[in-house]
PDB file of C-alpha atoms in Angstrom:
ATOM      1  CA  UNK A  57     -54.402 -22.174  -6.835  1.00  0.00           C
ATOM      2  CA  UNK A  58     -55.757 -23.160 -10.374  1.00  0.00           C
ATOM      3  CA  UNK A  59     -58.111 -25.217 -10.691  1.00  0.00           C
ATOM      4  CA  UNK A  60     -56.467 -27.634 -13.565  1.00  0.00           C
ATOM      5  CA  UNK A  61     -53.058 -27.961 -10.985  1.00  0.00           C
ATOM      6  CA  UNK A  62     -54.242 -28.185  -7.263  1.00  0.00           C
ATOM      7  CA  UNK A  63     -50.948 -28.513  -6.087  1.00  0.00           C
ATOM      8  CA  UNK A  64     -49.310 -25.633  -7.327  1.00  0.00           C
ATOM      9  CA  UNK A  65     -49.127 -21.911  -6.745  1.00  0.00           C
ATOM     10  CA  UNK A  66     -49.729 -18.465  -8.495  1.00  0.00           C
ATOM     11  CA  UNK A  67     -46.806 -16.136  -8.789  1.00  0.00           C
ATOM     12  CA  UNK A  68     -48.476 -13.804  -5.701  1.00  0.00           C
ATOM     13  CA  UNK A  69     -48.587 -17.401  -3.535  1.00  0.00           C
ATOM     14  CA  UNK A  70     -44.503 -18.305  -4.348  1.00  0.00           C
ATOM     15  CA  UNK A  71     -44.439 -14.139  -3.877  1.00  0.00           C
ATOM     16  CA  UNK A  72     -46.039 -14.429  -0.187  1.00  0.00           C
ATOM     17  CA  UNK A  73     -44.362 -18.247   0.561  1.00  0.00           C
ATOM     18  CA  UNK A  74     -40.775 -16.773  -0.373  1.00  0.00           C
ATOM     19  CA  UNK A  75     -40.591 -13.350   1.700  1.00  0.00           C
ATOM     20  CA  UNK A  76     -39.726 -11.863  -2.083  1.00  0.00           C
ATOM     21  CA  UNK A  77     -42.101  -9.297  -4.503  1.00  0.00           C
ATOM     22  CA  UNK A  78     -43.327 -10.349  -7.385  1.00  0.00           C
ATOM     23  CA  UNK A  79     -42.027  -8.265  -9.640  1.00  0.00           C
ATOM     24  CA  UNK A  80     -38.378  -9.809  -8.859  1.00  0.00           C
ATOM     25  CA  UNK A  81     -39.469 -13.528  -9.178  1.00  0.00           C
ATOM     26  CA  UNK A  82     -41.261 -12.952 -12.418  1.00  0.00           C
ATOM     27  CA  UNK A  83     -37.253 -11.219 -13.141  1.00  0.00           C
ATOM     28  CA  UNK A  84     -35.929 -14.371 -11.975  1.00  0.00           C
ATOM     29  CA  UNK A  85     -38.538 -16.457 -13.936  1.00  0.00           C
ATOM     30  CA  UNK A  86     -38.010 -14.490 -17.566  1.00  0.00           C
ATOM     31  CA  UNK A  87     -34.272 -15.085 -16.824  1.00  0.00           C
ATOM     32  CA  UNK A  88     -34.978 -18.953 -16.551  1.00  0.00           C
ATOM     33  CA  UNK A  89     -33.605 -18.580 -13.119  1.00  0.00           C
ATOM     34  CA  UNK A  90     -37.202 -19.903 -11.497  1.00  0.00           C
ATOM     35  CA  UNK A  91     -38.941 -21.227 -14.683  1.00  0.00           C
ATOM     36  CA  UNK A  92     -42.520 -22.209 -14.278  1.00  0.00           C
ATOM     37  CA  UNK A  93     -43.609 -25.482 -13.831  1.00  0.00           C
ATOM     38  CA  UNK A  94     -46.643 -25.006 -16.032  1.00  0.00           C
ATOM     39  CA  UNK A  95     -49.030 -22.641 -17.008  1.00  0.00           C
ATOM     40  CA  UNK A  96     -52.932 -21.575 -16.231  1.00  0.00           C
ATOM     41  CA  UNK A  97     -55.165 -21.848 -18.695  1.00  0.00           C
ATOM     42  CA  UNK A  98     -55.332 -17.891 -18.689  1.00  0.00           C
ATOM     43  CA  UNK A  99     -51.912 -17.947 -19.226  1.00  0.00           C
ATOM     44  CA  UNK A 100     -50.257 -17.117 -15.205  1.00  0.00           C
ATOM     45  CA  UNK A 101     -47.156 -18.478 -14.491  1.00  0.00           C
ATOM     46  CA  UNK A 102     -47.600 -21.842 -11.978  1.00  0.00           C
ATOM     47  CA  UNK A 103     -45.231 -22.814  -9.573  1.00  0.00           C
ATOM     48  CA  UNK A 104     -44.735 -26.010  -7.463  1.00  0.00           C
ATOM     49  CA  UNK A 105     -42.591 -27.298  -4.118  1.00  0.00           C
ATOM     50  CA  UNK A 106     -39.622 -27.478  -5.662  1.00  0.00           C
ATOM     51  CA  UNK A 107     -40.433 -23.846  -6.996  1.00  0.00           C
ATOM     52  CA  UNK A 108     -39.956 -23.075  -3.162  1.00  0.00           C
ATOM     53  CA  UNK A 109     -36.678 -24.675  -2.464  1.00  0.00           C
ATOM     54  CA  UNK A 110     -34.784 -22.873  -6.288  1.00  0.00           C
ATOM     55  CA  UNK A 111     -36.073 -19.885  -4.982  1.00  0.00           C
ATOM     56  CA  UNK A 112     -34.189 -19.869  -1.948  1.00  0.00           C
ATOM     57  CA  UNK A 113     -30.664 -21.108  -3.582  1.00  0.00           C
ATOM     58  CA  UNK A 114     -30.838 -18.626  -5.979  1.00  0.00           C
ATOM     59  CA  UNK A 115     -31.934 -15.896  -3.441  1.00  0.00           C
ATOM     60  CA  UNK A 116     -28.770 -17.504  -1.269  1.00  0.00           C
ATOM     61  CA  UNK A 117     -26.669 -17.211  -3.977  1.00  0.00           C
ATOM     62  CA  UNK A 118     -27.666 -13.500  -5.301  1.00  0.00           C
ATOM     63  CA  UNK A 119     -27.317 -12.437  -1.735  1.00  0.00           C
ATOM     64  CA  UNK A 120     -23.410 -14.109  -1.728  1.00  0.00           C
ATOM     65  CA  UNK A 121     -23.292 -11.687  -4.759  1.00  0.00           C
ATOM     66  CA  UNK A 122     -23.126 -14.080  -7.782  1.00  0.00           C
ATOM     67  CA  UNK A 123     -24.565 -12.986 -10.927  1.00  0.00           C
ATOM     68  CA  UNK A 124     -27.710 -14.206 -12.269  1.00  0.00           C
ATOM     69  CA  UNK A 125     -26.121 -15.889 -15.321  1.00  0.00           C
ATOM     70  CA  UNK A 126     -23.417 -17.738 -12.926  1.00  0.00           C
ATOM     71  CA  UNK A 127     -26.790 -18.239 -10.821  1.00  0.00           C
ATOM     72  CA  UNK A 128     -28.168 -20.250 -14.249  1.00  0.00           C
ATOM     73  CA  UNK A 129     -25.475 -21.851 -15.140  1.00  0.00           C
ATOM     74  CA  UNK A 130     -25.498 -23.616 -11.975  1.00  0.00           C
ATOM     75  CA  UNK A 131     -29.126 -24.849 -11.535  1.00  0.00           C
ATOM     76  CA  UNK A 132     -28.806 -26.101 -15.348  1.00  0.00           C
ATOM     77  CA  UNK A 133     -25.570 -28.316 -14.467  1.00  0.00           C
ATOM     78  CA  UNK A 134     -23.461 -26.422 -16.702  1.00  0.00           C
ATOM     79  CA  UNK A 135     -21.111 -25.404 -13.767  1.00  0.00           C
ATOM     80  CA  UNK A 136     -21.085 -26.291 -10.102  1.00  0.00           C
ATOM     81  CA  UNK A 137     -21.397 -23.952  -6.891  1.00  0.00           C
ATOM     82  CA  UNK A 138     -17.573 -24.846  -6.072  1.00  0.00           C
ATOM     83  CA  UNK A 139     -16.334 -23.681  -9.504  1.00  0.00           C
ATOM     84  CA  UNK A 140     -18.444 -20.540  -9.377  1.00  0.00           C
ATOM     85  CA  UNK A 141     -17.416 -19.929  -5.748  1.00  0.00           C
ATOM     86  CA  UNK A 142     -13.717 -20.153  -6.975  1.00  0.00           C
ATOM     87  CA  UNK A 143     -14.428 -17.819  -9.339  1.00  0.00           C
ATOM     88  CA  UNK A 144     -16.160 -15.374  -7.220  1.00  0.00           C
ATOM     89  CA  UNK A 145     -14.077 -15.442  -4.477  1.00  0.00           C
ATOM     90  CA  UNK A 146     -11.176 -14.285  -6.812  1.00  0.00           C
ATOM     91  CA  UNK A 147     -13.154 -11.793  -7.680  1.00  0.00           C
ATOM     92  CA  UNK A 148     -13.950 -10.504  -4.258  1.00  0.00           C
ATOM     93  CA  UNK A 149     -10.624 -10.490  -3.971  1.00  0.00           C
ATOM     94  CA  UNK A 150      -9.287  -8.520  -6.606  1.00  0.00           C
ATOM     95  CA  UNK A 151     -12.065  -5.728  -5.534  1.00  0.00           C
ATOM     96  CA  UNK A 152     -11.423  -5.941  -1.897  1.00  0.00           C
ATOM     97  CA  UNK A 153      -8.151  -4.522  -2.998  1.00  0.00           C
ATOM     98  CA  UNK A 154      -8.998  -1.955  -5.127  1.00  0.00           C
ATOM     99  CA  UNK A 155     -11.335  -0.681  -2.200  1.00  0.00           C
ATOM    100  CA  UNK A 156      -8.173  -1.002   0.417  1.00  0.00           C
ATOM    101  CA  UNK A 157      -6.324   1.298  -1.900  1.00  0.00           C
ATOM    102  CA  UNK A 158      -9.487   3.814  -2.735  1.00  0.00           C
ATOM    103  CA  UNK A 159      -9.678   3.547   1.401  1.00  0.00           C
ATOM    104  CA  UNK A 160      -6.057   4.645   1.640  1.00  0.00           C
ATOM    105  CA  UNK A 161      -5.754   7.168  -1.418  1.00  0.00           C
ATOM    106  CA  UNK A 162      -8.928   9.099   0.209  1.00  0.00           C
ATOM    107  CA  UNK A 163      -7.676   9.068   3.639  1.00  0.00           C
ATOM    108  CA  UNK A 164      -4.484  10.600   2.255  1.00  0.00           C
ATOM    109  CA  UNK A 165      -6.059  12.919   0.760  1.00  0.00           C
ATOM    110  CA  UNK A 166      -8.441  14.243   3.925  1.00  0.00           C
ATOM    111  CA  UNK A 167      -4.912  14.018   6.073  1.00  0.00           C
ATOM    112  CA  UNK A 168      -3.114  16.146   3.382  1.00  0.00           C
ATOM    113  CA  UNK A 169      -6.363  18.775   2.115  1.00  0.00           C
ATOM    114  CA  UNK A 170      -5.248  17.464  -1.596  1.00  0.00           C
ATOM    115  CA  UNK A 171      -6.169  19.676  -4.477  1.00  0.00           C
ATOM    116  CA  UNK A 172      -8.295  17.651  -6.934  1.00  0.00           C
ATOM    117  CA  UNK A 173      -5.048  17.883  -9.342  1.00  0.00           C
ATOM    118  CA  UNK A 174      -3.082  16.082  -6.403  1.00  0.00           C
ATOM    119  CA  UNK A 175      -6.302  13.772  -5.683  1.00  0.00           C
ATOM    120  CA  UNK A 176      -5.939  12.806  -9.374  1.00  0.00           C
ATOM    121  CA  UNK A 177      -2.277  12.126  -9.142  1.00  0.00           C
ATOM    122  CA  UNK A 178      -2.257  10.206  -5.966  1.00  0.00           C
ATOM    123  CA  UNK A 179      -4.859   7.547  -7.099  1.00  0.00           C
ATOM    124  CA  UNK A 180      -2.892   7.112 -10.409  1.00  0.00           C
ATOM    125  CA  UNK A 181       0.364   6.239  -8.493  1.00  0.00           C
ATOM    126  CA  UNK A 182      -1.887   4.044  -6.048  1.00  0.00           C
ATOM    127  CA  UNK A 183      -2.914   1.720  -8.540  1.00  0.00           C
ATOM    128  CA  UNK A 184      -0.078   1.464 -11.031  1.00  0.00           C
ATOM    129  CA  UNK A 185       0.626  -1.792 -11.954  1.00  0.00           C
ATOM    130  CA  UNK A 186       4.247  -4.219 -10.128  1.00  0.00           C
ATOM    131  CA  UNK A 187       5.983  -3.362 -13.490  1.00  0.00           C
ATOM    132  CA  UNK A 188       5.184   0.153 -13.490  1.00  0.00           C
ATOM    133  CA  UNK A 189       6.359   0.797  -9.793  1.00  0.00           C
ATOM    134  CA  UNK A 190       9.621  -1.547  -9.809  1.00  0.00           C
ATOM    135  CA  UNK A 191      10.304   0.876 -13.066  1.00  0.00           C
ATOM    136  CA  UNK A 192      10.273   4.125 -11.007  1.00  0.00           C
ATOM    137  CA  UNK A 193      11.808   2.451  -8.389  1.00  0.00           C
ATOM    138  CA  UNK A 194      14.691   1.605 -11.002  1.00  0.00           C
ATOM    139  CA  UNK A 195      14.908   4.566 -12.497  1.00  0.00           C
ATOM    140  CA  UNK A 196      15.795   6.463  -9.223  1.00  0.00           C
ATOM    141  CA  UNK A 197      17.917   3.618  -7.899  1.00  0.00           C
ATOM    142  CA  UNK A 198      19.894   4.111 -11.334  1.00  0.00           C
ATOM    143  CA  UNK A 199      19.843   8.133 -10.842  1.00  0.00           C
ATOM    144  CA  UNK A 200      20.824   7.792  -7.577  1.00  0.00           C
ATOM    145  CA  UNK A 201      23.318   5.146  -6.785  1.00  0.00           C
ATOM    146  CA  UNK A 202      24.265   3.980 -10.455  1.00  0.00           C
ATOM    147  CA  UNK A 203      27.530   6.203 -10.558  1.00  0.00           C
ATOM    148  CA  UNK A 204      29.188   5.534  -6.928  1.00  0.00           C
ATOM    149  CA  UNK A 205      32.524   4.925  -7.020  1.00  0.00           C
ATOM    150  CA  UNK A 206      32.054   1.361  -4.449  1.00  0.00           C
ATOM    151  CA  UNK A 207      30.817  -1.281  -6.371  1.00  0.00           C
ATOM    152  CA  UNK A 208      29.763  -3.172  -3.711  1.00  0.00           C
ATOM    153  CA  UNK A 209      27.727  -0.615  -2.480  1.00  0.00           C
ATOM    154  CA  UNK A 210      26.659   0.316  -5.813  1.00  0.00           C
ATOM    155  CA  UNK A 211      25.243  -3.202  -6.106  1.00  0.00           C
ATOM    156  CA  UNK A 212      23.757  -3.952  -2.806  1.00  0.00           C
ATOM    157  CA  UNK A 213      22.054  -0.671  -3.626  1.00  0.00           C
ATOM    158  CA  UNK A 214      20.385  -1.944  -7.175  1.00  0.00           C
ATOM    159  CA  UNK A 215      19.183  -5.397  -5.181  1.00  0.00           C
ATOM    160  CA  UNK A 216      17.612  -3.466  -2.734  1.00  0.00           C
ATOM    161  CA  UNK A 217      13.800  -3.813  -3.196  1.00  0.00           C
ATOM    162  CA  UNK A 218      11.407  -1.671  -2.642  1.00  0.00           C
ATOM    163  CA  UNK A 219       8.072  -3.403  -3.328  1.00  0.00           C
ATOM    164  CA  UNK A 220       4.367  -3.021  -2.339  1.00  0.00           C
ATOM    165  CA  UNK A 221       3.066  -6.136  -1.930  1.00  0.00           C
ATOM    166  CA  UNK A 222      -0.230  -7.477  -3.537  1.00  0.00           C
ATOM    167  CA  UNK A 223      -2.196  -7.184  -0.844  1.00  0.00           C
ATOM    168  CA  UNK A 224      -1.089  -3.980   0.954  1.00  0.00           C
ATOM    169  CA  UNK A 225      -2.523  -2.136   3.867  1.00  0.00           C
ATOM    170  CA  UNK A 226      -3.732   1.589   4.054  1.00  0.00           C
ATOM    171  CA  UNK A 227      -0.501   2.441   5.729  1.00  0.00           C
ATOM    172  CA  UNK A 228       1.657   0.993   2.938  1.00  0.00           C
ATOM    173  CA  UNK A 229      -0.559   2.505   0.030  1.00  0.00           C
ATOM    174  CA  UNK A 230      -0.335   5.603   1.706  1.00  0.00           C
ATOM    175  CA  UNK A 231       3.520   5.278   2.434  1.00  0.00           C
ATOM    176  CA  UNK A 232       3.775   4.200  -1.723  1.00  0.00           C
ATOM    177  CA  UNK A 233       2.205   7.300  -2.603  1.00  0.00           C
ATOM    178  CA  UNK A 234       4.618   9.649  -0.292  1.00  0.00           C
ATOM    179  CA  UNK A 235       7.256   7.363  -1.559  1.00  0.00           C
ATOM    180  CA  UNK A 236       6.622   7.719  -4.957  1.00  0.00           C
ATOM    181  CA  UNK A 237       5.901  11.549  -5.559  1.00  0.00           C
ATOM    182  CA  UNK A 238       9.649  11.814  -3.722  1.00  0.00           C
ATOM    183  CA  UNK A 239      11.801   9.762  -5.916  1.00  0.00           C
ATOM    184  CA  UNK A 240      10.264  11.123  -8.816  1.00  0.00           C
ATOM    185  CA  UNK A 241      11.354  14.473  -7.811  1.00  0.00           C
ATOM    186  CA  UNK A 242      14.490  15.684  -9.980  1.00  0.00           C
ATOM    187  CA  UNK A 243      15.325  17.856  -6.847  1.00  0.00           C
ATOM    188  CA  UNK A 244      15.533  15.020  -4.213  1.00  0.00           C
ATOM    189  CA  UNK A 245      17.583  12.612  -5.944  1.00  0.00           C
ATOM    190  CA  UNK A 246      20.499  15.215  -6.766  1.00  0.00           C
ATOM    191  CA  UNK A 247      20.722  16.155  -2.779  1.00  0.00           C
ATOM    192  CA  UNK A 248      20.584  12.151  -2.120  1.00  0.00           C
ATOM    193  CA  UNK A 249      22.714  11.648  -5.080  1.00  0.00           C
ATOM    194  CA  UNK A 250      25.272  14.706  -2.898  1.00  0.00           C
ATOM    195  CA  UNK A 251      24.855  12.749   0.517  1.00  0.00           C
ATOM    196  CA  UNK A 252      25.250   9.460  -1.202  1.00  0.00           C
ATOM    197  CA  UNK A 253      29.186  10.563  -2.476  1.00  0.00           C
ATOM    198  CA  UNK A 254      29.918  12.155   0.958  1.00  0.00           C
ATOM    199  CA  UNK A 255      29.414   8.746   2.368  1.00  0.00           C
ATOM    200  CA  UNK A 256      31.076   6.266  -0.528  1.00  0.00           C
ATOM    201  CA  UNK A 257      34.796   5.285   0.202  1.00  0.00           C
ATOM    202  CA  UNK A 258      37.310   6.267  -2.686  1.00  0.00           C
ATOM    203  CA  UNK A 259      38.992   3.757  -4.575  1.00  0.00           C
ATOM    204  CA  UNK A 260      41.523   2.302  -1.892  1.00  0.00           C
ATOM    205  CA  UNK A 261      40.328   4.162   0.978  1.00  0.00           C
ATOM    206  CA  UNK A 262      38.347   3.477   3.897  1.00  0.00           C
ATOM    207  CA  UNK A 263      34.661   5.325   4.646  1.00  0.00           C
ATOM    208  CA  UNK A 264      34.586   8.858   4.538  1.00  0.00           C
ATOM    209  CA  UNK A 265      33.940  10.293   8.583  1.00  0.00           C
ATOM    210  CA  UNK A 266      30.645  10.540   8.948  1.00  0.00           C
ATOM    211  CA  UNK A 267      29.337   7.555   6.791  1.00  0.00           C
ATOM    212  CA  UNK A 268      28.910   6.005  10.171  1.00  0.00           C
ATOM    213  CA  UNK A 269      26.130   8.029  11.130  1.00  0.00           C
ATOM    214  CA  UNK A 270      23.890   6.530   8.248  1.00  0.00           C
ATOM    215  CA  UNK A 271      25.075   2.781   8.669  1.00  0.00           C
ATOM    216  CA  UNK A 272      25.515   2.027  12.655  1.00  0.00           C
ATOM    217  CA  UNK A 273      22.479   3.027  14.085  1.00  0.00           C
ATOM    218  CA  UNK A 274      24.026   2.826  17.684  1.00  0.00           C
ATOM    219  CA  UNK A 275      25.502   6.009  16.765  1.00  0.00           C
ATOM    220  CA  UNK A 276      21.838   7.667  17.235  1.00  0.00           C
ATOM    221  CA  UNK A 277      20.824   5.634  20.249  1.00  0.00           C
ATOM    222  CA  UNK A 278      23.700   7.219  21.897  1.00  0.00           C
ATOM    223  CA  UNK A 279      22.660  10.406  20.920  1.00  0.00           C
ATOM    224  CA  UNK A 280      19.402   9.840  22.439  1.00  0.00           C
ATOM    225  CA  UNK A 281      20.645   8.723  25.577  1.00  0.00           C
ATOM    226  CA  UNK A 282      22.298  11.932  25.600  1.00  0.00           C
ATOM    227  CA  UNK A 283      19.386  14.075  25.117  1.00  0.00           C
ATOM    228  CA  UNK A 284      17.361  12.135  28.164  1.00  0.00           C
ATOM    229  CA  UNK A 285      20.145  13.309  30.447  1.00  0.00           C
ATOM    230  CA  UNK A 286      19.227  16.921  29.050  1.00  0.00           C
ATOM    231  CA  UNK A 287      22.464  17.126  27.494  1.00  0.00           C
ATOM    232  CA  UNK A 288      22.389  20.742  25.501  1.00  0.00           C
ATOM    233  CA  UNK A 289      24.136  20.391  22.084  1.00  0.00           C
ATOM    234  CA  UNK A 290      26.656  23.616  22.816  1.00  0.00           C
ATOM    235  CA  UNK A 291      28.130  22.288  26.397  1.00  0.00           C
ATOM    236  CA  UNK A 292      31.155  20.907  27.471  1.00  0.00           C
ATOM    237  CA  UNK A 293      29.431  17.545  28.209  1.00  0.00           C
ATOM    238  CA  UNK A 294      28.023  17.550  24.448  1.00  0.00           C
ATOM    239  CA  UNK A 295      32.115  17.962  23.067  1.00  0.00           C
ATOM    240  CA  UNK A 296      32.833  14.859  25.260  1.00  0.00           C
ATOM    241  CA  UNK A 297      30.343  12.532  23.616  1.00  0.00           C
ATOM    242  CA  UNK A 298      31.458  13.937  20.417  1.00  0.00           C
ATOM    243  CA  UNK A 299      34.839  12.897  21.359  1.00  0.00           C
ATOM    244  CA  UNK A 300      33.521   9.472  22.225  1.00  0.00           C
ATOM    245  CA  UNK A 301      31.876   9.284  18.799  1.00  0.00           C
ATOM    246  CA  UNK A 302      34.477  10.195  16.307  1.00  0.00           C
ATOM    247  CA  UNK A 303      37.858  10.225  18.103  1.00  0.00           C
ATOM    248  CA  UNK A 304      39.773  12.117  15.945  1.00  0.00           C
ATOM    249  CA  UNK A 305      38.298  12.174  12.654  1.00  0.00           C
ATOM    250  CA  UNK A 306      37.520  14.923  10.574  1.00  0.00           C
ATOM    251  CA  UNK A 307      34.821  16.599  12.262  1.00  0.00           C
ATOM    252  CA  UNK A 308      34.622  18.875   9.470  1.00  0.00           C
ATOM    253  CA  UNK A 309      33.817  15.987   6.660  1.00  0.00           C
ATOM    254  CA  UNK A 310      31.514  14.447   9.361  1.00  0.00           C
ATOM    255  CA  UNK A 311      29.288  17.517   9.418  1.00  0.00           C
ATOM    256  CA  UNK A 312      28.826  17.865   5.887  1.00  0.00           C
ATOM    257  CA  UNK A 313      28.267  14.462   5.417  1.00  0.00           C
ATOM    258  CA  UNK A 314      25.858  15.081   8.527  1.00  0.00           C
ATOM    259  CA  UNK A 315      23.977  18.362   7.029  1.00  0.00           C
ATOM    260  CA  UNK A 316      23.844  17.129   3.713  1.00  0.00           C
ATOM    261  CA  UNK A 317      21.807  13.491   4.679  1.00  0.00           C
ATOM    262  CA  UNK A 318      19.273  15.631   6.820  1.00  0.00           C
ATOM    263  CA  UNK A 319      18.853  18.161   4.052  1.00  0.00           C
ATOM    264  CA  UNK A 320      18.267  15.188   1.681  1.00  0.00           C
ATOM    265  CA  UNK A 321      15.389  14.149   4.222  1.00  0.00           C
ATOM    266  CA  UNK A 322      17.604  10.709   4.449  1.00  0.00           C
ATOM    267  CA  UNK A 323      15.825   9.630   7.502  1.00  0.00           C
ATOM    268  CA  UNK A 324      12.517  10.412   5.919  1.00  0.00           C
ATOM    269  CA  UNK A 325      13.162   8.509   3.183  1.00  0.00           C
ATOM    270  CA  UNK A 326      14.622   5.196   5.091  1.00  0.00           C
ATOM    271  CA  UNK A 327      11.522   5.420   6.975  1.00  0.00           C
ATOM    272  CA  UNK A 328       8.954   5.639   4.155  1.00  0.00           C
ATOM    273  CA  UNK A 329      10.717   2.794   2.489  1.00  0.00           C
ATOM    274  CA  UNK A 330      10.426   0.324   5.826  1.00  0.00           C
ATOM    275  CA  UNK A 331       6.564   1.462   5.957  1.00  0.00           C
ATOM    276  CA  UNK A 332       5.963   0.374   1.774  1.00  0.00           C
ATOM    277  CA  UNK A 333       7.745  -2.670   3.267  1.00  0.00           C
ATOM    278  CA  UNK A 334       5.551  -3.520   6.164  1.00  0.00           C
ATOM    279  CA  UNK A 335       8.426  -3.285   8.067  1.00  0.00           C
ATOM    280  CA  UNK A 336       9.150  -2.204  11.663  1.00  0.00           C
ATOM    281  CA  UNK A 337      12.105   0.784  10.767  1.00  0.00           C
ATOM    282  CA  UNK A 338      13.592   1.861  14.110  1.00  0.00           C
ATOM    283  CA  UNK A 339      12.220   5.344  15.204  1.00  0.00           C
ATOM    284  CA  UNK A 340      12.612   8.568  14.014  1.00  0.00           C
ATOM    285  CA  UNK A 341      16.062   9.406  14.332  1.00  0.00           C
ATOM    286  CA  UNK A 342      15.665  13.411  12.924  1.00  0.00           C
ATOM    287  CA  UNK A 343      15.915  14.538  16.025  1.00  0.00           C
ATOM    288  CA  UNK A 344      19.312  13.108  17.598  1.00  0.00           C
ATOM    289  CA  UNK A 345      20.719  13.778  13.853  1.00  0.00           C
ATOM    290  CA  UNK A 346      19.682  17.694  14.373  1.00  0.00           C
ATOM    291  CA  UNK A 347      20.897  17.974  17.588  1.00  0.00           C
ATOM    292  CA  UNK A 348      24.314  15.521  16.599  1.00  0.00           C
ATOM    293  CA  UNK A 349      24.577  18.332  14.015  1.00  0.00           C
ATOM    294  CA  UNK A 350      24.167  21.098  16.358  1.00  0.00           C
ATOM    295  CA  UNK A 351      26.880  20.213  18.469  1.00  0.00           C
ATOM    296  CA  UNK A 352      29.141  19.393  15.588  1.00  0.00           C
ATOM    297  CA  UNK A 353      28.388  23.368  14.739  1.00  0.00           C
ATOM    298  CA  UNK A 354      29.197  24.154  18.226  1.00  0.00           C
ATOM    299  CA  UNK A 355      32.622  22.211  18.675  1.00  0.00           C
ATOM    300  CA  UNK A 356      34.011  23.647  15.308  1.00  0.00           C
ATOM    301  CA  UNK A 357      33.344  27.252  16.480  1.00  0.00           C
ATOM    302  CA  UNK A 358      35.476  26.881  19.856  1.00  0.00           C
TER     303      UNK A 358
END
């Protein structure tokens, strides 16, 4: 201690009192974070009790990651810990995000062995902005289901949303991305666009055979059933649950309506869509639609 101020301390004394070096409390002090209470007559820095107790709210409030001018602000009264908190906590927020989607871009793109060119594109659709997906979104919606002939359907269609929500998890950011990269491919929305007529009633008519598939989902449980027993897709027992199934329709229409949803990857996409969603979708159904397929192949060739 100095002479001339018995009660206060040196730099090296607030230094060894305060757990912290030297060099960052003279920081703090040229910041006016932890000014000096007075000076030596050599010129060191003093420091007093109260020294003792700023140091510690401004080490408590560096270490809750506030910056040194919010730190200021609040010992000089120009703002309060609250308001800064607020502030901060938005903040935190808005980069806890941005790390959940980093998270889920690079975990997509150890899963997948991207290219650096497909690294760069991934991370670009991750972090477009609501506007910018609901446009693509749109834009296939329009491409897609803009021209059916059942306005109903056309319309239930455009209010369907497909939206990732502000605060989404590494499985939706990764489902976005999948998501994404397929309805902006020219390729996929002409064989959905295909599937999409083979299942929309004409003018005055009822639904095409087959639409059914797509819209009762019972249709696949059944199928599923079926393949527990065993049930091969080229047996008798196989044309008797088609029979169940369809009746008398046109098993011919069915199985193009049929071939052409699986080769538009139909179920894929219904499933990406619930997982961008948070949604539980019902499971896979590729497999009962392959082997419903299979024995529509069969029955036509006997």
């Amino acid at each position: 201690m100095d002479d001339e101020h018995p009660d206060v301390l040196t730099i090296g004394q607030l230094a060894h009192r305060t757990g912290l070096s030297v060099r960052t409390l003279r920081f703090w002090s040229d910041e006016g974070a932890v000014p000096p209470v007075a000076r030596s007559a050599s010129g060191y820095r003093l420091y007093d009790a109260e020294s003792v107790a700023r140091v510690e709210l401004v080490r408590t409030l560096r270490e809750l990651g506030l910056g040194l001018d919010d730190v200021c602000h609040v010992l000089s009264g120009r703002t309060t810990v609250a308001e800064v908190a607020d502030a901060h906590v938005a903040a935190l927020d808005a980069q806890i995000r941005s790390l959940k989607v980093s998270r889920a871009v690079l975990s997509t793109v150890a899963k997948r062995s991207s290219t650096a060119e497909e690294t760069a594109l991934m991370n670009r659709l991750a972090r477009l902005s609501a506007a910018e997906r609901k446009q693509i979104i749109d834009e296939f919606k329009e491409e897609v289901f803009g021209g059916v002939d059942d306005p109903g359907l056309r319309d239930r269609m455009r209010a369907f949303s497909i939206e990732l929500p502000d605060d989404p998890t590494p499985d939706q950011v990764d489902a976005w991305i999948e998501l994404a990269e397929l309805v902006r491919d020219p390729a996929f929305r002409a064989r959905l666009r295909t599937w999409m007529k083979l299942n929309t009633p004409l003018p005055g008519q009822g639904h095409p055979p087959g639409a059914s598939i797509w819209w009762a989902r019972q249709i696949v449980q059944t199928v599923a059933e079926v393949r527990k027993r065993g049930i091969a897709p080229e047996g008798p027992a196989a044309a008797e649950v088609l029979s169940e199934l369809f009746g008398d329709a046109d098993r011919a229409a069915v199985l193009r309506s049929l071939e052409a949803g699986i080769e538009a990857g139909a179920e894929h996409y219904r499933r990406l869509v619930a997982r961008v969603r948070g949604q539980n979708s019902s499971p896979d159904a590729t497999e009962e639609l392959n082997w419903l397929a299979q024995a529509l192949r069969a029955a036509d060739q006997t």
